[in-house]
Amino acid sequence: MMAKLVSRHVAGHAEEFLDAFRVVIVNGPRQSGKTTLLQQLNHGRGGTYLTLDDGSLRSAAQADPVAFVAEDSRPMMIDEIQRGGDNLVLAVKAEVDRKTDRGQFVLAGSTRFLSTPSLSESLAGRAGVLEVWPFAQEELEGRGDSFLVTAFNDPEALRSPSFSDHGRRDYFELICRGFYPEAVAMRSELTRDSWYRAYVQSVIDTDIREMARIEEPSNLRQLLGIAAASTAQEPNLVKVGSDLQLHRTTVTRYLGLLETVFLIRQVPAWSRNLVARAVRRPKLHVTDTGLATHLIGVDADGLAARISPARGPLVESFIVNEIAKQATWAPFRIGLHHWRISQGAEVDLVLERNNGRVVGVEAKATDSVNQDDFKGLVALRDSLGEDFVHGFVFYTGARSLSFGDRLTALPISALWDR
C-alpha cells in the first residue's frame, strides 16, 4: 500500500487548528508523513510550502529570519523548522504578534525543538501542537472508528461475537514490518532492513548532532539497541550506564535525546497521587516495532518460535504504539501511563481522561486468556470504583470474551477492525 493513498486521521485536527491558532506546530519523527500532511494542507489552503532541508532556504532563514518569514502567501508551511534555529522561531513570533490572523504558519519539526522552555514561552497562547506518527494500522486499513474513543464512550460495543481474520502470524508480520510509510511500501525484509539502518544513521548523525554535542555517537546507537532489547520495560539506568561505561546522568540525557527525536517514548507511572506518579520509574517503548526488530535482529519466524524472549515485549509495544497514535486524533485529551504497585499488581497501559475516567489495557502474546490475566485490571477496577470505565486484555486469539464486570478480552485486531 502506497503512502499517498492513506488518509491521515490527524488531518482533521490540523484543519481545525489552522482555523483556531495563529501558528500550528506539527511534531513527529522523520519520514512519518509530516511533509505529505503539510503539502496537503498547502494545496487546500493556497499557501507556501518551504523545507529547510533545502540548503539555500536554510541559509536564507538563518541569515535573515525576519525577511524570510515576511515573504510569500499564507499560511506559510515551514518544514524541518528546527534547522532554522531559535531566531527563526522568534521571527515567527514577532510576525504573528504584528498580525493576529489565524492560520498564518505551520511549523513542522523532526525533533521536539519547540518544547524547549524559551521557545514554548515565545509561542504560548499563539500555537496549537499536533503530533504525526508513522501510520496506524487503523489508517492502513481505511477504518474510521478508533478503539480508543469507543473504549471510553461505548465499551460494551467492543464485546462483539465476531471472529478476527488475523492470526498470530499476521501480528508478527505487522510488528516486524513497522509503520513508517517508506517501510510499509517495501515488499522485502532485505530492503526494509537497509532502510531502517540508513534511517537510524540519519537521525543520529543529522538531527541529534545538530541539536546536541555528542562526543561519541556510537554510544547513542548502542543505547538505542539496548532500548529495543528492553522495550516495554522499566530501564535500570545504573545497569545501562555500567554496560555502556557511561554515568547515569549521561544515560538519562541520551534517553532524553532519543525521545526528542521520537525514537522512544517513556510512559510514566500512574497514580492518583501526583507526587507518586512523578517519582516512580517510567516504562520505555521503542516507538516503531519495525525499527525495534531491526535493531535486535529478529524476524516473524523468530517471534513465532517456541521460545522467544522478544515476543511479549514487542507485542506490548505494538499495542501501546497503536493506542498512542489514536490518542493524537481523539476528540478528547488522554494521558498514557502504566501502573505497578509493590504488592505485584500491574497494568501495562492506564488511559486517563481529564474527567478522571480510566480505561486499563493489558497485552498478552498468547492465543488464550484466563482469569489470572485480569488480576491487575481487577485491582485497578476495585481501587477506582465508578471511575474505572473498562479493562481490556488484548491477545493473539480470534474472538472477544467477557470476563465479568467491565472486563473483556479482545483480539489485537480490535484496535482497528470492528
CSV table of C-alpha atoms in Angstrom, one decimal:
chain,number,residue,atom,x,y,z
A,1,MET,CA,0.0,0.0,0.0
A,2,MET,CA,1.5,3.3,-1.1
A,3,ALA,CA,1.7,6.2,1.4
A,4,LYS,CA,-0.2,8.7,-0.9
A,5,LEU,CA,-3.3,6.5,-0.7
A,6,VAL,CA,-3.5,6.6,3.0
A,7,SER,CA,-5.8,9.1,4.7
A,8,ARG,CA,-4.2,10.5,7.8
A,9,HIS,CA,-6.7,10.8,10.7
A,10,VAL,CA,-4.8,13.7,12.3
A,11,ALA,CA,-5.6,15.9,9.2
A,12,GLY,CA,-9.0,16.8,10.7
A,13,HIS,CA,-7.3,18.3,13.8
A,14,ALA,CA,-4.8,20.1,11.6
A,15,GLU,CA,-7.6,21.8,9.6
A,16,GLU,CA,-9.4,22.7,12.9
A,17,PHE,CA,-6.2,24.1,14.4
A,18,LEU,CA,-5.5,26.3,11.4
A,19,ASP,CA,-8.8,27.9,12.0
A,20,ALA,CA,-8.2,28.4,15.7
A,21,PHE,CA,-4.5,29.3,16.1
A,22,ARG,CA,-2.1,31.7,14.5
A,23,VAL,CA,0.6,29.0,14.4
A,24,VAL,CA,0.2,25.2,14.1
A,25,ILE,CA,3.2,23.2,15.2
A,26,VAL,CA,3.5,19.7,13.7
A,27,ASN,CA,5.9,17.4,15.6
A,28,GLY,CA,6.9,13.9,14.7
A,29,PRO,CA,9.7,11.6,13.6
A,30,ARG,CA,11.4,11.9,10.3
A,31,GLN,CA,9.7,10.0,7.5
A,32,SER,CA,6.4,9.8,9.4
A,33,GLY,CA,4.3,11.7,6.9
A,34,LYS,CA,4.6,15.3,8.1
A,35,THR,CA,5.7,16.6,4.7
A,36,THR,CA,2.8,14.9,3.0
A,37,LEU,CA,0.4,16.4,5.5
A,38,LEU,CA,1.9,19.9,5.0
A,39,GLN,CA,1.7,19.7,1.3
A,40,GLN,CA,-2.0,18.5,1.5
A,41,LEU,CA,-2.8,21.5,3.8
A,42,ASN,CA,-0.9,23.8,1.5
A,43,HIS,CA,-2.8,22.5,-1.6
A,44,GLY,CA,-6.2,23.1,0.2
A,45,ARG,CA,-5.3,26.5,1.7
A,46,GLY,CA,-3.3,28.0,-1.2
A,47,GLY,CA,-0.3,28.9,1.0
A,48,THR,CA,3.5,28.4,0.6
A,49,TYR,CA,5.5,25.3,1.4
A,50,LEU,CA,9.2,25.6,2.3
A,51,THR,CA,11.6,23.0,3.6
A,52,LEU,CA,14.8,23.8,5.5
A,53,ASP,CA,16.3,20.5,4.3
A,54,ASP,CA,17.0,22.8,1.2
A,55,GLY,CA,20.4,24.3,1.9
A,56,SER,CA,19.7,27.6,0.2
A,57,LEU,CA,16.5,28.1,2.0
A,58,ARG,CA,18.1,27.1,5.3
A,59,SER,CA,20.9,29.6,4.8
A,60,ALA,CA,18.5,32.4,4.0
A,61,ALA,CA,16.4,31.6,7.0
A,62,GLN,CA,19.4,31.7,9.3
A,63,ALA,CA,20.9,34.8,7.7
A,64,ASP,CA,17.8,37.0,7.8
A,65,PRO,CA,14.9,35.3,9.6
A,66,VAL,CA,12.7,38.4,9.7
A,67,ALA,CA,12.8,38.8,5.9
A,68,PHE,CA,12.3,35.0,5.4
A,69,VAL,CA,9.0,34.9,7.3
A,70,ALA,CA,7.7,38.2,5.9
A,71,GLU,CA,7.6,36.9,2.3
A,72,ASP,CA,5.2,34.6,0.4
A,73,SER,CA,1.5,33.9,0.9
A,74,ARG,CA,-0.2,32.5,4.0
A,75,PRO,CA,-0.3,30.0,5.5
A,76,MET,CA,3.5,29.6,5.3
A,77,MET,CA,4.4,25.9,5.8
A,78,ILE,CA,8.0,25.6,7.1
A,79,ASP,CA,9.2,22.0,7.2
A,80,GLU,CA,12.1,20.9,9.4
A,81,ILE,CA,11.8,24.1,11.3
A,82,GLN,CA,14.4,23.0,13.9
A,83,ARG,CA,17.1,23.5,11.3
A,84,GLY,CA,16.5,27.3,11.2
A,85,GLY,CA,17.4,27.9,14.8
A,86,ASP,CA,15.9,29.9,17.6
A,87,ASN,CA,15.9,33.2,15.8
A,88,LEU,CA,13.6,31.9,13.1
A,89,VAL,CA,11.0,30.9,15.6
A,90,LEU,CA,11.4,34.3,17.3
A,91,ALA,CA,10.8,36.0,13.9
A,92,VAL,CA,7.6,33.9,13.5
A,93,LYS,CA,6.5,35.1,17.0
A,94,ALA,CA,7.1,38.8,16.0
A,95,GLU,CA,5.2,38.3,12.8
A,96,VAL,CA,2.1,36.7,14.4
A,97,ASP,CA,2.2,39.4,17.1
A,98,ARG,CA,2.1,42.1,14.5
A,99,LYS,CA,-0.8,40.5,12.7
A,100,THR,CA,-3.2,38.2,14.6
A,101,ASP,CA,-4.9,36.3,11.8
A,102,ARG,CA,-5.5,32.6,12.4
A,103,GLY,CA,-3.6,30.0,10.3
A,104,GLN,CA,-0.5,32.1,9.4
A,105,PHE,CA,2.2,29.5,9.9
A,106,VAL,CA,2.5,25.7,10.1
A,107,LEU,CA,5.9,24.7,11.6
A,108,ALA,CA,6.9,21.1,11.3
A,109,GLY,CA,9.8,19.5,13.1
A,110,SER,CA,11.5,16.2,13.4
A,111,THR,CA,12.7,16.9,16.9
A,112,ARG,CA,10.8,18.3,19.9
A,113,PHE,CA,12.6,21.5,19.0
A,114,LEU,CA,9.7,23.8,20.1
A,115,SER,CA,9.3,22.1,23.5
A,116,THR,CA,12.4,23.9,25.0
A,117,PRO,CA,11.2,26.3,27.7
A,118,SER,CA,12.3,29.5,26.0
A,119,LEU,CA,10.6,28.7,22.6
A,120,SER,CA,7.5,27.3,24.2
A,121,GLU,CA,7.1,30.5,26.1
A,122,SER,CA,7.6,32.5,23.0
A,123,LEU,CA,4.7,30.9,21.2
A,124,ALA,CA,2.5,30.4,24.3
A,125,GLY,CA,-1.1,31.3,23.5
A,126,ARG,CA,-0.3,31.5,19.8
A,127,ALA,CA,0.3,27.9,18.8
A,128,GLY,CA,-1.5,24.6,18.8
A,129,VAL,CA,0.6,21.4,18.7
A,130,LEU,CA,-0.1,18.2,16.8
A,131,GLU,CA,1.9,15.0,16.6
A,132,VAL,CA,2.2,13.0,13.4
A,133,TRP,CA,3.5,9.4,13.9
A,134,PRO,CA,4.1,6.7,11.3
A,135,PHE,CA,0.9,5.0,10.1
A,136,ALA,CA,-1.5,3.4,12.5
A,137,GLN,CA,-2.9,0.1,11.3
A,138,GLU,CA,-6.3,1.7,11.5
A,139,GLU,CA,-5.2,4.2,8.8
A,140,LEU,CA,-3.8,1.5,6.6
A,141,GLU,CA,-7.0,-0.5,6.9
A,142,GLY,CA,-9.0,2.6,6.0
A,143,ARG,CA,-11.1,2.4,9.2
A,144,GLY,CA,-12.6,5.5,10.8
A,145,ASP,CA,-13.7,4.4,14.3
A,146,SER,CA,-10.9,4.3,16.8
A,147,PHE,CA,-10.8,1.7,19.6
A,148,LEU,CA,-9.8,4.5,22.0
A,149,VAL,CA,-12.9,6.6,21.5
A,150,THR,CA,-15.2,3.5,21.7
A,151,ALA,CA,-13.4,2.2,24.8
A,152,PHE,CA,-14.4,5.4,26.7
A,153,ASN,CA,-17.8,6.1,25.1
A,154,ASP,CA,-19.3,2.7,24.5
A,155,PRO,CA,-17.1,-0.1,25.7
A,156,GLU,CA,-19.9,-2.7,25.6
A,157,ALA,CA,-19.9,-2.3,21.8
A,158,LEU,CA,-16.5,-3.9,21.8
A,159,ARG,CA,-17.9,-7.2,23.1
A,160,SER,CA,-18.7,-8.4,19.6
A,161,PRO,CA,-19.2,-12.1,19.0
A,162,SER,CA,-17.5,-11.9,15.6
A,163,PHE,CA,-14.2,-13.6,14.9
A,164,SER,CA,-11.0,-11.8,13.9
A,165,ASP,CA,-9.5,-12.6,10.5
A,166,HIS,CA,-6.0,-12.0,11.9
A,167,GLY,CA,-3.9,-14.9,13.2
A,168,ARG,CA,-0.9,-15.0,15.4
A,169,ARG,CA,1.5,-14.9,12.4
A,170,ASP,CA,-0.3,-11.9,10.9
A,171,TYR,CA,0.5,-9.9,14.0
A,172,PHE,CA,4.2,-10.9,14.0
A,173,GLU,CA,4.4,-9.8,10.3
A,174,LEU,CA,3.0,-6.4,11.2
A,175,ILE,CA,5.3,-6.0,14.1
A,176,CYS,CA,8.4,-6.7,12.0
A,177,ARG,CA,7.3,-4.7,9.0
A,178,GLY,CA,6.8,-1.5,11.0
A,179,PHE,CA,4.7,1.6,10.2
A,180,TYR,CA,6.9,4.2,8.6
A,181,PRO,CA,5.4,5.0,5.1
A,182,GLU,CA,8.6,4.0,3.3
A,183,ALA,CA,8.9,0.7,5.1
A,184,VAL,CA,5.2,-0.1,4.6
A,185,ALA,CA,5.7,0.3,0.8
A,186,MET,CA,8.6,-2.1,0.7
A,187,ARG,CA,8.0,-5.7,-0.1
A,188,SER,CA,11.1,-7.4,1.2
A,189,GLU,CA,12.7,-7.8,4.6
A,190,LEU,CA,16.1,-7.0,3.0
A,191,THR,CA,15.1,-3.6,1.7
A,192,ARG,CA,13.3,-2.7,4.9
A,193,ASP,CA,16.4,-3.7,6.9
A,194,SER,CA,18.6,-1.5,4.7
A,195,TRP,CA,16.1,1.4,5.1
A,196,TYR,CA,16.0,1.2,8.9
A,197,ARG,CA,19.8,1.1,9.0
A,198,ALA,CA,20.1,4.3,7.0
A,199,TYR,CA,17.2,5.9,9.0
A,200,VAL,CA,18.9,5.4,12.3
A,201,GLN,CA,22.2,6.8,11.0
A,202,SER,CA,20.5,9.8,9.5
A,203,VAL,CA,18.6,10.7,12.7
A,204,ILE,CA,21.6,10.3,15.0
A,205,ASP,CA,24.2,11.9,12.6
A,206,THR,CA,21.9,14.8,11.5
A,207,ASP,CA,19.1,15.6,13.9
A,208,ILE,CA,20.8,14.8,17.2
A,209,ARG,CA,24.2,16.2,16.1
A,210,GLU,CA,22.6,19.5,15.1
A,211,MET,CA,20.9,20.0,18.5
A,212,ALA,CA,23.4,18.4,20.9
A,213,ARG,CA,27.1,18.0,21.2
A,214,ILE,CA,27.7,14.2,21.3
A,215,GLU,CA,31.3,13.2,21.6
A,216,GLU,CA,30.7,9.6,20.7
A,217,PRO,CA,27.5,8.9,18.6
A,218,SER,CA,28.2,5.1,18.8
A,219,ASN,CA,27.1,5.3,22.4
A,220,LEU,CA,23.7,6.6,21.2
A,221,ARG,CA,23.4,3.7,18.8
A,222,GLN,CA,24.3,1.2,21.5
A,223,LEU,CA,21.7,2.8,23.8
A,224,LEU,CA,19.0,2.6,21.2
A,225,GLY,CA,19.9,-1.1,20.7
A,226,ILE,CA,19.5,-1.6,24.5
A,227,ALA,CA,16.2,0.3,24.4
A,228,ALA,CA,15.0,-2.1,21.6
A,229,ALA,CA,16.1,-5.1,23.6
A,230,SER,CA,14.3,-3.9,26.7
A,231,THR,CA,11.2,-2.3,25.1
A,232,ALA,CA,8.1,-2.4,27.4
A,233,GLN,CA,10.3,-2.5,30.5
A,234,GLU,CA,11.3,0.0,33.2
A,235,PRO,CA,15.0,0.7,32.4
A,236,ASN,CA,17.6,0.2,35.1
A,237,LEU,CA,19.8,3.3,34.4
A,238,VAL,CA,22.6,2.1,36.7
A,239,LYS,CA,22.9,-1.2,34.8
A,240,VAL,CA,22.6,0.5,31.4
A,241,GLY,CA,25.3,3.0,32.4
A,242,SER,CA,27.6,0.2,33.6
A,243,ASP,CA,27.1,-1.7,30.3
A,244,LEU,CA,27.9,1.4,28.2
A,245,GLN,CA,30.5,2.7,30.7
A,246,LEU,CA,28.6,6.0,31.0
A,247,HIS,CA,27.5,7.9,34.0
A,248,ARG,CA,23.8,7.6,34.9
A,249,THR,CA,23.2,11.3,34.2
A,250,THR,CA,24.6,10.8,30.7
A,251,VAL,CA,22.3,7.9,30.1
A,252,THR,CA,19.4,10.0,31.3
A,253,ARG,CA,20.4,12.7,28.9
A,254,TYR,CA,20.9,10.3,26.0
A,255,LEU,CA,17.5,8.8,26.6
A,256,GLY,CA,16.0,12.3,26.5
A,257,LEU,CA,17.7,12.9,23.2
A,258,LEU,CA,16.3,9.7,21.7
A,259,GLU,CA,12.8,10.7,22.9
A,260,THR,CA,13.3,14.2,21.5
A,261,VAL,CA,13.7,12.7,18.0
A,262,PHE,CA,10.8,10.4,18.6
A,263,LEU,CA,12.7,7.1,18.6
A,264,ILE,CA,11.5,6.1,22.0
A,265,ARG,CA,8.6,7.1,24.3
A,266,GLN,CA,8.7,6.9,28.1
A,267,VAL,CA,5.3,6.1,29.6
A,268,PRO,CA,5.1,7.5,33.1
A,269,ALA,CA,3.9,5.6,36.1
A,270,TRP,CA,0.3,6.2,37.1
A,271,SER,CA,-1.2,7.1,40.5
A,272,ARG,CA,-4.0,9.3,41.7
A,273,ASN,CA,-1.2,10.7,43.9
A,274,LEU,CA,0.5,13.1,41.5
A,275,VAL,CA,3.7,13.1,43.6
A,276,ALA,CA,3.9,9.3,43.5
A,277,ARG,CA,3.3,9.4,39.8
A,278,ALA,CA,6.4,11.6,39.3
A,279,VAL,CA,8.8,9.6,41.3
A,280,ARG,CA,8.1,6.1,40.0
A,281,ARG,CA,10.0,4.8,37.0
A,282,PRO,CA,8.6,5.1,33.5
A,283,LYS,CA,8.3,2.3,31.1
A,284,LEU,CA,10.3,2.7,27.9
A,285,HIS,CA,8.9,1.8,24.5
A,286,VAL,CA,10.6,2.0,21.1
A,287,THR,CA,8.0,3.9,19.0
A,288,ASP,CA,8.1,1.7,16.0
A,289,THR,CA,8.3,-2.1,16.3
A,290,GLY,CA,9.8,-2.5,12.8
A,291,LEU,CA,12.7,-0.4,14.0
A,292,ALA,CA,12.9,-2.4,17.2
A,293,THR,CA,13.0,-5.7,15.4
A,294,HIS,CA,15.7,-4.4,13.0
A,295,LEU,CA,17.8,-3.3,16.0
A,296,ILE,CA,17.6,-6.6,17.8
A,297,GLY,CA,17.8,-8.7,14.7
A,298,VAL,CA,14.6,-10.7,14.9
A,299,ASP,CA,12.0,-11.5,12.2
A,300,ALA,CA,8.5,-13.0,12.2
A,301,ASP,CA,9.9,-16.6,12.3
A,302,GLY,CA,11.9,-15.6,15.4
A,303,LEU,CA,8.8,-14.2,17.1
A,304,ALA,CA,6.8,-17.3,16.3
A,305,ALA,CA,9.5,-19.7,17.7
A,306,ARG,CA,8.5,-21.8,20.8
A,307,ILE,CA,10.8,-19.7,23.0
A,308,SER,CA,11.1,-16.0,22.0
A,309,PRO,CA,12.1,-13.5,24.8
A,310,ALA,CA,11.3,-10.6,22.5
A,311,ARG,CA,7.7,-11.7,21.6
A,312,GLY,CA,5.9,-10.5,24.7
A,313,PRO,CA,7.6,-7.0,25.0
A,314,LEU,CA,7.2,-6.4,21.2
A,315,VAL,CA,3.5,-7.3,21.3
A,316,GLU,CA,3.0,-4.9,24.2
A,317,SER,CA,4.9,-2.1,22.4
A,318,PHE,CA,2.9,-2.7,19.3
A,319,ILE,CA,-0.3,-2.2,21.2
A,320,VAL,CA,0.9,0.8,23.1
A,321,ASN,CA,2.1,2.5,19.9
A,322,GLU,CA,-1.2,1.9,18.2
A,323,ILE,CA,-3.1,3.4,21.0
A,324,ALA,CA,-0.7,6.3,21.3
A,325,LYS,CA,-1.3,7.2,17.7
A,326,GLN,CA,-5.1,7.0,18.1
A,327,ALA,CA,-4.7,9.5,21.0
A,328,THR,CA,-3.3,12.1,18.6
A,329,TRP,CA,-6.6,12.4,16.8
A,330,ALA,CA,-9.0,11.6,19.6
A,331,PRO,CA,-11.7,14.3,20.3
A,332,PHE,CA,-10.6,14.5,24.0
A,333,ARG,CA,-7.2,14.5,25.7
A,334,ILE,CA,-5.9,11.2,27.0
A,335,GLY,CA,-2.9,10.6,29.3
A,336,LEU,CA,-1.0,7.3,28.8
A,337,HIS,CA,0.6,5.7,31.9
A,338,HIS,CA,1.5,2.3,33.3
A,339,TRP,CA,0.6,1.1,36.8
A,340,ARG,CA,2.5,-1.1,39.2
A,341,ILE,CA,2.3,-1.4,43.0
A,342,SER,CA,4.7,-3.1,45.4
A,343,GLN,CA,2.3,-6.0,46.1
A,344,GLY,CA,2.6,-7.1,42.5
A,345,ALA,CA,-0.5,-5.8,40.7
A,346,GLU,CA,0.3,-4.1,37.4
A,347,VAL,CA,-1.4,-2.9,34.3
A,348,ASP,CA,0.5,-2.3,31.0
A,349,LEU,CA,-1.4,0.8,30.0
A,350,VAL,CA,-3.6,3.1,32.0
A,351,LEU,CA,-5.5,5.6,29.9
A,352,GLU,CA,-7.0,8.6,31.8
A,353,ARG,CA,-9.2,11.4,30.5
A,354,ASN,CA,-9.2,14.8,32.1
A,355,ASN,CA,-12.5,14.0,33.7
A,356,GLY,CA,-10.8,11.2,35.7
A,357,ARG,CA,-12.3,8.3,33.8
A,358,VAL,CA,-9.9,5.4,33.3
A,359,VAL,CA,-9.5,2.5,30.8
A,360,GLY,CA,-7.0,-0.2,31.5
A,361,VAL,CA,-5.2,-2.2,28.8
A,362,GLU,CA,-3.1,-5.4,29.2
A,363,ALA,CA,-1.1,-7.1,26.4
A,364,LYS,CA,-0.7,-10.8,26.0
A,365,ALA,CA,1.3,-12.6,23.3
A,366,THR,CA,-0.8,-15.8,23.7
A,367,ASP,CA,-3.7,-17.4,21.8
A,368,SER,CA,-5.8,-17.9,25.0
A,369,VAL,CA,-6.5,-15.9,28.2
A,370,ASN,CA,-7.8,-16.8,31.6
A,371,GLN,CA,-8.8,-15.1,34.8
A,372,ASP,CA,-5.3,-14.7,36.0
A,373,ASP,CA,-4.6,-12.4,33.1
A,374,PHE,CA,-7.0,-9.9,34.5
A,375,LYS,CA,-5.5,-9.6,38.0
A,376,GLY,CA,-4.0,-6.2,37.5
A,377,LEU,CA,-7.2,-4.9,35.9
A,378,VAL,CA,-9.3,-6.2,38.7
A,379,ALA,CA,-7.1,-4.5,41.3
A,380,LEU,CA,-7.4,-1.2,39.3
A,381,ARG,CA,-11.1,-1.6,38.9
A,382,ASP,CA,-11.7,-2.2,42.6
A,383,SER,CA,-9.5,0.7,43.6
A,384,LEU,CA,-11.2,3.2,41.3
A,385,GLY,CA,-14.8,2.2,41.5
A,386,GLU,CA,-17.1,4.1,39.1
A,387,ASP,CA,-14.1,6.0,37.6
A,388,PHE,CA,-13.0,2.7,36.0
A,389,VAL,CA,-14.7,2.5,32.6
A,390,HIS,CA,-13.4,-0.8,31.4
A,391,GLY,CA,-10.4,-3.1,31.3
A,392,PHE,CA,-9.2,-4.9,28.2
A,393,VAL,CA,-6.8,-7.7,27.7
A,394,PHE,CA,-5.5,-7.8,24.0
A,395,TYR,CA,-4.3,-11.2,22.9
A,396,THR,CA,-3.5,-13.1,19.7
A,397,GLY,CA,-6.6,-15.2,19.8
A,398,ALA,CA,-9.6,-14.8,17.5
A,399,ARG,CA,-12.6,-13.7,19.5
A,400,SER,CA,-13.8,-11.2,22.1
A,401,LEU,CA,-14.7,-12.8,25.5
A,402,SER,CA,-16.4,-11.3,28.6
A,403,PHE,CA,-14.6,-11.9,31.9
A,404,GLY,CA,-17.2,-10.2,34.1
A,405,ASP,CA,-17.9,-6.7,35.3
A,406,ARG,CA,-16.2,-4.3,32.9
A,407,LEU,CA,-13.6,-6.8,31.8
A,408,THR,CA,-13.1,-8.1,28.3
A,409,ALA,CA,-10.5,-10.0,26.3
A,410,LEU,CA,-10.1,-8.7,22.7
A,411,PRO,CA,-8.2,-9.9,19.6
A,412,ILE,CA,-5.4,-7.4,18.9
A,413,SER,CA,-7.1,-6.6,15.6
A,414,ALA,CA,-9.9,-5.0,17.6
A,415,LEU,CA,-7.6,-2.0,17.8
A,416,TRP,CA,-8.5,-1.3,14.1
A,417,ASP,CA,-11.1,-3.8,12.9
A,418,ARG,CA,-14.6,-3.8,14.4
